[in-house]
Amino acid sequence: MPPVVRIAPSPTGDPHVGTAYIALFNYAFARRHGGRFILRIEDTDQERSSRSSEDAIFEALRWLGLEWDEGPDKGGPNGPYRQSERLDIYREHIDRLLATGAAYRCFCTRERLDELRRAQVAAKVEHPGYDRHCRGLDPAVGAARAAAGETHVVRLAVPTEGDIVVHDRLRGEVRFGVAQVDEQVLMKSDGFPTYHLANVVDDRLMGVTHVIRGEEWLSSTPKHVLLYQAFGWEPPEFYHLGLLRNADRSKLSKRKNPVSVFYYRTLGYLPETFLNFLATLGFSMQDGRERFSLDELVANFDLSRVSVGGPVFDPVKLAAWNGEDMRAMPVDELVARIQRDVLSTTRLTRMVELSRERISRLDDFIPFASFFFGASIDLRPVLGEFALKGRTRAEVIDVLALFLEDIEKDRAARSFTKESIETFSRGFCERTGWKTKEIFGLLRLAVTGRVAAPPLFDTLAACGKDRVRLRLRETIDTLRALPE
RNA sequence: GGCCCCAUAGUCUAGCGGUUAGGACGCGGGGUUCUCAUCCCCGAAACCCGGGUUCGAGCCCCGGUGGGGUCACCA
């Protein structure tokens, strides 16, 4: 029977390199064995999910050439592929669990749970978690209270003794004592399922045979195993891959590395090289060759040759390979790629509009517009400009760091249009009490490396979110590294 | 901190009881070149520690150490 695999990202923020990494292995496995690769959107967090970041996931995966067989945008026999559109299905399954006692209603208030957690943390209990307060509740009473409209959640009833064994095909038997498995919420008070429930139900209903995902999920897999048991289902095969790491070996994070797939596209990495690089982080070819195409990967893919240690994502090696591949390309094709990705008419038009008033010869355009391109810029000529009257260097560093952090959280600013950046930036100045002149000046310096440039917000938008973010981060690092 | 996972050069990896421990990025040196880059050649650089098992352990077992993940009405 051909395998069925899936990638199940949640549409929050930018499309993550880690998602691409996991998608790649799922894709390769499905293609290698003539199976199906499903894209399912896990948007059960109403707070954080957005349609724009869902679109970004599609775009990122397609840029890499990891096309799926079934998904929200193209349908398929197992739809809908958006969890927010499958609420009835989860409701039905929750009822089944409720009926058999595998789950129970919980009416505890947020306050009680907060208090409970606080007490547990203070007492340093071994296994903090829900105290099963509502577990003893008569199901009939629970049902009546729910019917009367009382807010509640539904929790998983975990056995009180024994071990839960997870069979991981990459790691062997992994055993969890029942005491470490929390009585997780399966259905939230807003009627949405949590990841655990939705994930198990969907994988089953969609016929998923192999769950290939990140190691971060390993410790919640016993809950999933319990759910499969409760439904009387055979669990799929589990493969937990090591997580991509920063240079300091912590989990890859945007504080320390560009993690948006779009960053790599913006800066002109070749998608095929990027994919090749990701593949070698967790997989090695039988014959030892490490430069290969997606098709070659598919032809040789073997899950048993996937490594489980969390690899450090080394941008230097990626860049070296990218250069190699650019040199190996026929020059016509290189030119075509540059015209398409770097100097498209759309982008060129925008940059020319922003530059024309400031240049007097056609040929001036290229040197003038240099800050629209590339990654780092040379800050040395303007380093002195970062010294603001009445502000210490530490204050300048902190305010830039705060700006970077806050703009990330701002929902509207995520679109990174001229307007949204301006609105955010003005609000930022009001909140922090910094003058717009100060903040706008710092941003201009950090991103363009100049004291004079086209209108700031147009410029930031034209440079793009990922480039701006990178330059702000590098400015902060540069200022920090400066001698007293 | 509890639980779980992981452990070959700085980094990514090969190895699957007997190898001069292989490759790649990076680094050093040399050659080609007006410069730089490319390209080619050469080199330095690793089996975390301690116990076992075995005629023999990077490979198997146990312990330690180190790193990571996870402990939400987020995924």
XYZ file of C-alpha atoms (C1' of nucleotides) in Angstrom:
559
model
C 0.000 0.000 0.000
C 1.443 3.384 -0.951
C 2.197 5.594 2.029
C 0.334 8.749 2.896
C 2.238 11.534 4.621
C 1.449 15.074 5.478
C 2.913 18.357 6.529
C 0.727 20.176 9.006
C 1.978 23.696 9.606
C 0.090 26.264 11.593
C -0.366 29.506 9.690
C 1.281 31.862 12.143
C 4.027 34.252 11.184
C 6.452 33.675 8.351
C 6.946 30.334 6.627
C 9.638 28.659 8.678
C 12.765 26.931 7.436
C 11.952 24.077 9.808
C 8.643 23.572 8.055
C 10.442 23.356 4.733
C 12.908 20.886 6.225
C 10.202 18.550 7.463
C 8.174 19.037 4.295
C 11.167 18.010 2.225
C 11.501 14.638 3.934
C 7.790 13.973 3.797
C 7.742 14.891 0.140
C 10.738 12.743 -0.708
C 9.283 9.769 1.116
C 5.911 10.051 -0.569
C 7.411 10.448 -4.035
C 9.902 7.675 -3.552
C 7.167 5.187 -2.779
C 4.439 6.457 -5.040
C 2.434 7.718 -2.096
C 0.552 10.910 -1.408
C 1.725 14.088 0.254
C -0.956 16.110 1.991
C -0.778 19.713 3.108
C -3.039 20.350 6.063
C -3.409 23.686 7.748
C -3.551 23.525 11.533
C -5.359 26.748 12.258
C -7.057 25.785 15.491
C -5.524 28.746 17.264
C -7.952 31.444 16.293
C -5.837 34.067 17.984
C -2.688 33.594 15.981
C -3.701 32.042 12.708
C -4.046 34.174 9.619
C -4.916 33.599 6.030
C -1.952 35.608 4.835
C 0.499 33.363 6.550
C -1.320 30.371 5.127
C -0.748 31.804 1.667
C 2.857 32.390 2.587
C 3.259 28.692 3.393
C 1.904 27.747 -0.031
C 4.197 30.222 -1.691
C 7.259 29.088 0.204
C 6.727 25.391 -0.449
C 6.045 26.048 -4.108
C 9.144 28.173 -4.442
C 11.063 25.139 -3.269
C 9.196 22.847 -5.608
C 7.601 20.787 -2.856
C 4.196 20.456 -4.429
C 1.497 18.613 -2.467
C -1.165 16.264 -3.773
C -3.979 17.414 -1.539
C -4.414 20.671 0.314
C -6.736 23.556 1.074
C -6.067 25.315 -2.196
C -6.405 22.302 -4.438
C -8.816 20.026 -2.637
C -8.750 16.254 -2.614
C -10.784 13.325 -1.379
C -9.984 13.923 2.287
C -10.943 17.551 2.693
C -11.491 20.013 4.041
C -7.785 20.542 4.674
C -8.149 23.437 7.036
C -8.856 22.369 10.589
C -11.066 25.363 11.215
C -13.391 23.876 8.606
C -13.552 20.479 10.290
C -15.104 21.493 13.570
C -18.097 19.166 13.207
C -15.785 16.232 12.747
C -13.950 17.002 15.975
C -17.218 17.553 17.836
C -18.354 14.122 16.756
C -15.147 12.498 17.882
C -15.147 14.310 21.197
C -18.613 12.907 21.804
C -17.262 9.438 21.219
C -14.528 9.954 23.758
C -16.981 11.449 26.224
C -19.287 8.482 25.770
C -16.588 5.950 26.563
C -15.082 7.939 29.396
C -11.801 8.427 27.550
C -12.343 12.152 27.984
C -14.286 14.312 30.415
C -15.646 17.806 30.722
C -13.769 20.251 32.872
C -15.336 23.401 34.274
C -12.323 24.780 36.051
C -11.854 28.496 35.603
C -8.818 30.126 34.135
C -8.152 31.598 37.558
C -8.182 28.236 39.286
C -5.807 26.802 36.718
C -3.463 29.761 37.020
C -3.515 29.429 40.787
C -2.900 25.692 40.520
C 0.085 26.210 38.290
C 1.480 28.915 40.499
C 1.215 26.638 43.532
C 2.840 23.758 41.668
C 5.706 25.883 40.507
C 6.196 27.252 44.019
C 6.102 23.750 45.525
C 8.412 22.502 42.757
C 6.272 19.427 42.165
C 7.776 16.703 40.011
C 5.131 16.606 37.324
C 3.123 19.793 37.191
C -0.157 19.500 35.376
C -3.886 19.453 35.746
C -4.965 17.999 39.094
C -7.938 16.029 37.710
C -10.289 18.143 39.734
C -13.184 17.602 37.321
C -12.396 14.030 36.485
C -14.634 12.629 39.189
C -17.583 14.680 38.025
C -20.649 12.617 37.077
C -20.704 12.640 33.246
C -24.446 13.197 33.327
C -24.003 16.261 35.497
C -21.244 17.470 33.215
C -23.419 17.008 30.167
C -26.276 18.892 31.839
C -24.061 21.797 32.826
C -22.665 21.920 29.306
C -26.167 21.818 27.853
C -27.069 24.732 30.096
C -24.367 26.697 28.348
C -21.688 26.661 31.008
C -18.221 27.224 29.517
C -15.940 24.265 29.759
C -13.223 22.327 28.031
C -12.866 18.615 27.386
C -9.824 16.842 28.760
C -8.126 13.570 28.021
C -8.534 10.979 30.785
C -5.078 9.508 31.263
C -4.753 6.079 32.891
C -3.573 6.263 36.488
C -0.849 3.691 36.166
C 1.438 2.025 33.674
C 3.641 3.157 30.833
C 2.769 4.402 27.421
C 5.056 3.145 24.715
C 5.730 5.152 21.600
C 7.263 3.252 18.719
C 9.520 5.643 16.919
C 11.039 4.152 13.794
C 14.143 6.277 14.117
C 14.653 5.892 17.847
C 13.101 2.610 18.874
C 10.725 2.171 21.792
C 10.276 5.292 23.839
C 8.586 4.724 27.162
C 6.686 7.332 29.155
C 5.375 6.876 32.679
C 1.741 7.805 32.919
C 2.510 10.356 35.623
C 4.269 12.582 33.092
C 1.329 12.705 30.752
C -0.852 15.682 31.505
C -4.627 15.465 31.179
C -4.476 17.693 28.161
C -7.298 19.835 26.929
C -8.677 18.262 23.757
C -11.382 20.782 23.073
C -11.075 24.405 24.049
C -13.893 26.488 25.434
C -14.274 28.176 22.057
C -15.276 24.817 20.597
C -12.002 24.473 18.709
C -9.957 21.346 19.201
C -6.375 21.521 20.388
C -3.573 20.233 18.260
C -3.563 16.818 19.886
C -7.124 15.883 19.092
C -7.309 17.458 15.660
C -4.013 15.968 14.649
C -4.938 12.401 15.572
C -8.422 12.571 14.107
C -7.228 14.141 10.876
C -4.286 11.821 10.410
C -6.641 8.883 10.808
C -9.389 10.218 8.579
C -6.926 11.287 5.914
C -5.327 7.866 5.935
C -1.899 9.059 7.034
C 0.405 6.063 7.386
C 3.677 7.739 8.380
C 4.007 10.713 10.671
C 7.328 12.374 9.924
C 7.741 15.445 12.105
C 10.099 17.339 14.390
C 11.456 16.059 17.665
C 9.532 18.747 19.509
C 6.514 16.453 19.196
C 8.059 13.384 20.690
C 7.080 14.165 24.236
C 3.433 14.723 23.364
C 3.213 11.572 21.298
C 2.042 9.457 24.277
C -1.090 11.591 24.334
C -1.611 10.828 20.697
C -1.050 7.131 21.304
C -3.660 7.258 24.049
C -6.099 8.862 21.666
C -5.512 6.232 18.995
C -6.185 3.608 21.645
C -9.314 5.358 22.853
C -10.709 5.412 19.329
C -9.649 1.825 18.728
C -7.332 2.842 15.907
C -3.964 1.520 14.883
C -1.434 4.364 15.241
C 0.693 5.386 12.239
C 4.451 4.916 12.084
C 6.242 7.735 13.879
C 9.506 9.331 12.789
C 10.803 12.190 14.894
C 13.566 14.140 13.184
C 16.140 16.245 15.011
C 15.483 19.962 15.144
C 17.458 22.496 13.149
C 19.757 24.492 15.449
C 21.393 27.869 15.754
C 25.180 28.027 15.923
C 24.920 27.786 19.735
C 22.896 24.584 19.339
C 19.637 25.982 20.605
C 16.545 25.398 18.491
C 16.694 27.515 15.333
C 15.148 30.851 16.178
C 14.659 34.196 14.553
C 16.574 35.971 17.298
C 19.706 34.243 16.126
C 19.128 33.334 12.505
C 16.948 34.261 9.596
C 14.278 31.546 9.772
C 11.831 32.720 7.154
C 12.030 30.846 3.875
C 11.365 34.171 2.226
C 14.601 35.568 3.600
C 16.521 33.057 1.524
C 14.425 33.785 -1.527
C 14.798 37.551 -1.065
C 18.548 37.306 -0.785
C 18.837 35.241 -3.895
C 19.547 31.738 -2.781
C 18.679 29.240 -5.469
C 15.746 27.116 -4.356
C 17.374 23.926 -5.618
C 20.546 24.688 -3.692
C 18.623 25.554 -0.585
C 16.769 22.258 -0.791
C 19.954 20.312 -1.422
C 21.505 21.955 1.598
C 18.521 21.186 3.834
C 18.501 17.598 2.656
C 22.118 17.004 3.649
C 21.419 18.292 7.139
C 19.445 15.198 7.971
C 20.005 12.726 5.201
C 22.964 11.201 3.449
C 23.104 9.365 0.156
C 24.205 5.760 0.152
C 27.025 6.569 -2.266
C 28.225 9.567 -0.284
C 27.501 12.246 -2.872
C 26.166 15.375 -1.322
C 25.325 17.601 -4.226
C 22.063 16.343 -5.688
C 18.772 17.525 -7.110
C 15.330 17.000 -5.643
C 14.667 14.272 -8.192
C 17.875 12.528 -7.262
C 16.924 12.757 -3.617
C 13.555 11.223 -4.353
C 15.116 8.423 -6.365
C 17.440 7.541 -3.489
C 15.430 8.475 -0.449
C 15.463 6.094 2.454
C 14.091 7.004 5.862
C 16.529 4.656 7.545
C 19.338 6.929 6.381
C 17.912 9.935 8.167
C 19.939 11.089 11.158
C 18.359 12.153 14.431
C 20.892 14.561 15.915
C 19.822 18.195 15.642
C 22.036 19.740 12.946
C 23.351 23.281 13.135
C 22.138 25.308 10.170
C 25.360 26.699 8.715
C 24.678 29.668 6.441
C 28.312 29.808 5.335
C 28.143 26.406 3.739
C 24.817 27.243 2.134
C 26.335 30.356 0.586
C 29.344 28.410 -0.671
C 27.139 25.878 -2.398
C 24.942 28.593 -3.779
C 27.961 30.264 -5.360
C 29.084 26.960 -6.805
C 25.690 26.378 -8.381
C 25.535 29.872 -9.803
C 28.904 29.359 -11.457
C 27.833 26.010 -12.848
C 24.776 27.556 -14.463
C 24.803 28.677 -18.098
C 25.207 32.432 -18.046
C 21.938 32.927 -19.934
C 20.090 31.189 -17.217
C 21.826 33.156 -14.514
C 20.878 36.360 -16.283
C 17.299 35.165 -16.565
C 17.172 34.397 -12.873
C 18.569 37.766 -11.930
C 16.060 39.479 -14.173
C 13.235 37.471 -12.700
C 14.140 37.506 -9.021
C 16.299 40.563 -8.476
C 15.460 43.047 -11.190
C 11.914 42.228 -12.157
C 10.147 45.095 -13.868
C 7.823 45.453 -10.902
C 10.645 45.790 -8.445
C 12.779 47.909 -10.703
C 9.887 50.279 -11.281
C 9.358 50.721 -7.610
C 13.003 51.399 -6.931
C 13.307 53.816 -9.826
C 10.272 55.738 -8.618
C 11.905 56.112 -5.244
C 15.257 57.103 -6.714
C 14.534 59.330 -9.724
C 14.348 62.628 -7.843
C 17.725 61.995 -6.324
C 19.742 61.167 -9.405
C 20.613 63.170 -12.482
C 22.062 60.570 -14.798
C 20.570 57.205 -15.727
C 23.741 55.496 -14.743
C 23.567 56.897 -11.237
C 20.721 54.628 -10.470
C 22.732 51.524 -9.681
C 25.099 52.998 -7.078
C 22.320 55.083 -5.609
C 19.966 52.162 -5.182
C 22.545 49.799 -3.759
C 20.863 49.500 -0.372
C 17.843 47.866 -1.983
C 20.035 44.859 -2.645
C 22.168 42.456 -0.751
C 22.302 41.419 2.842
C 24.657 43.395 5.073
C 25.622 46.973 4.455
C 28.745 48.763 5.501
C 27.871 50.841 8.547
C 31.344 52.149 9.174
C 30.919 55.452 7.340
C 27.871 56.321 9.442
C 28.736 54.748 12.765
C 29.115 58.157 14.370
C 25.576 59.091 13.396
C 24.123 56.560 15.798
C 25.231 58.766 18.681
C 22.147 60.814 19.461
C 22.142 63.858 21.667
C 20.912 62.955 25.145
C 20.832 59.229 24.472
C 23.425 56.717 25.515
C 24.538 54.033 23.148
C 22.885 51.434 25.351
C 19.592 53.265 25.005
C 19.913 53.348 21.242
C 20.676 49.645 21.136
C 17.755 48.831 23.395
C 15.284 50.903 21.454
C 16.309 49.280 18.171
C 16.032 45.849 19.740
C 12.609 46.712 21.092
C 11.523 48.001 17.719
C 12.592 44.768 16.104
C 10.791 42.701 18.690
C 7.594 44.731 18.638
C 7.175 45.028 14.909
C 7.307 41.265 14.826
C 4.347 41.011 17.155
C 2.291 43.667 15.446
C -0.301 41.915 13.325
C -0.863 44.769 10.908
C 2.812 45.519 10.443
C 3.429 41.960 9.335
C 2.170 42.851 5.896
C 5.096 45.270 5.764
C 3.451 47.798 3.537
C 4.481 51.432 3.615
C 1.327 52.338 5.532
C 1.474 49.578 8.101
C 5.117 50.250 8.868
C 4.469 53.938 9.280
C 1.479 53.396 11.549
C 3.431 50.977 13.642
C 6.495 53.205 13.815
C 4.578 56.291 14.887
C 2.791 54.252 17.532
C 6.122 52.920 18.660
C 7.473 56.431 19.165
C 4.441 57.416 21.199
C 4.698 54.345 23.409
C 8.384 54.685 24.055
C 8.539 58.450 24.238
C 11.245 58.693 21.581
C 10.975 61.431 19.000
C 9.996 60.349 15.529
C 13.041 62.175 14.272
C 15.263 60.006 16.438
C 13.683 56.673 15.603
C 13.209 57.357 11.925
C 16.793 58.527 11.671
C 18.099 55.411 13.354
C 16.057 53.191 11.084
C 17.308 54.968 8.008
C 20.898 54.603 9.134
C 20.520 50.961 10.039
C 18.796 49.904 6.863
C 20.370 52.124 4.221
C 23.660 53.035 5.845
C 23.038 56.630 4.801
C 21.899 59.817 6.417
C 19.876 60.690 3.332
C 17.712 58.266 1.399
C 14.286 58.056 -0.209
C 11.262 58.368 2.092
C 11.812 55.980 4.955
C 8.696 53.850 4.911
C 8.713 53.410 1.155
C 12.318 52.413 1.444
C 11.715 49.912 4.205
C 8.819 48.368 2.337
C 10.848 48.166 -0.856
C 13.769 46.559 0.917
C 11.436 43.984 2.338
C 10.799 42.671 5.777
C 13.553 40.098 5.847
C 16.275 42.412 4.685
C 15.186 45.115 7.112
C 15.083 42.674 9.966
C 18.534 41.379 9.122
C 20.050 44.849 8.958
C 18.485 45.924 12.207
C 19.860 42.842 13.864
C 23.293 43.460 12.420
C 23.209 47.099 13.438
C 22.420 46.081 16.981
C 25.260 43.568 16.945
C 27.655 46.107 15.484
C 26.790 48.758 18.061
C 27.091 46.244 20.856
C 30.528 45.172 19.675
C 31.838 48.736 19.554
C 34.566 49.609 22.078
C 33.501 52.025 24.802
C 13.810 20.796 38.176
C 10.808 16.059 36.215
C 10.475 13.260 31.794
C 12.289 12.206 26.914
C 15.888 12.434 22.850
C 20.864 12.939 21.114
C 26.551 12.561 21.195
C 32.639 11.114 14.932
C 37.164 17.439 13.380
C 34.721 24.468 14.464
C 30.120 22.872 11.374
C 27.130 18.995 8.253
C 28.011 13.993 7.781
C 30.040 8.526 6.124
C 31.090 4.384 9.139
C 26.907 -0.268 10.808
C 33.013 -5.395 15.704
C 38.998 -5.710 12.582
C 39.458 1.125 8.031
C 46.134 4.845 7.423
C 38.339 6.760 10.600
C 36.140 8.849 4.331
C 33.682 13.340 2.085
C 31.834 18.569 2.300
C 31.923 23.833 4.332
C 35.307 26.641 7.022
C 40.659 27.255 8.173
C 46.251 27.148 6.703
C 49.851 26.566 2.626
C 51.022 26.253 -2.593
C 49.912 26.641 -7.993
C 47.093 29.208 -12.193
C 45.832 34.631 -12.615
C 47.462 42.194 -13.826
C 44.279 42.273 -8.780
C 40.402 39.811 -6.442
C 37.413 35.826 -7.026
C 37.143 31.180 -9.478
C 39.731 26.654 -10.428
C 43.570 22.865 -9.072
C 46.980 20.599 -5.441
C 48.622 19.917 -0.414
C 47.835 20.309 4.876
C 46.125 20.834 10.079
C 41.747 19.191 12.473
C 37.256 14.236 15.308
C 35.343 9.013 17.571
C 32.744 13.309 25.218
C 34.429 10.505 29.882
C 34.399 5.912 32.829
C 33.143 0.978 33.292
C 31.805 -3.514 31.065
C 30.851 -7.517 26.677
C 34.468 -9.384 23.083
C 40.500 -12.188 20.696
C 39.270 -7.112 19.114
C 35.259 -1.633 20.123
C 33.682 4.938 16.960
C 30.266 0.890 16.263
C 26.987 -3.495 21.526
C 25.481 -2.757 27.154
C 25.537 0.295 31.802
C 26.753 4.810 34.354
C 28.385 9.808 34.144
C 28.997 14.396 31.599
C 27.407 17.651 27.912
C 23.768 19.503 24.440
C 18.679 19.660 22.992
C 13.356 19.096 23.366
C 9.111 19.210 26.385
C 6.175 20.175 30.660
C -0.529 25.923 27.944
C -7.770 26.387 26.584
C 0.155 27.381 21.054
C 1.111 24.348 17.390
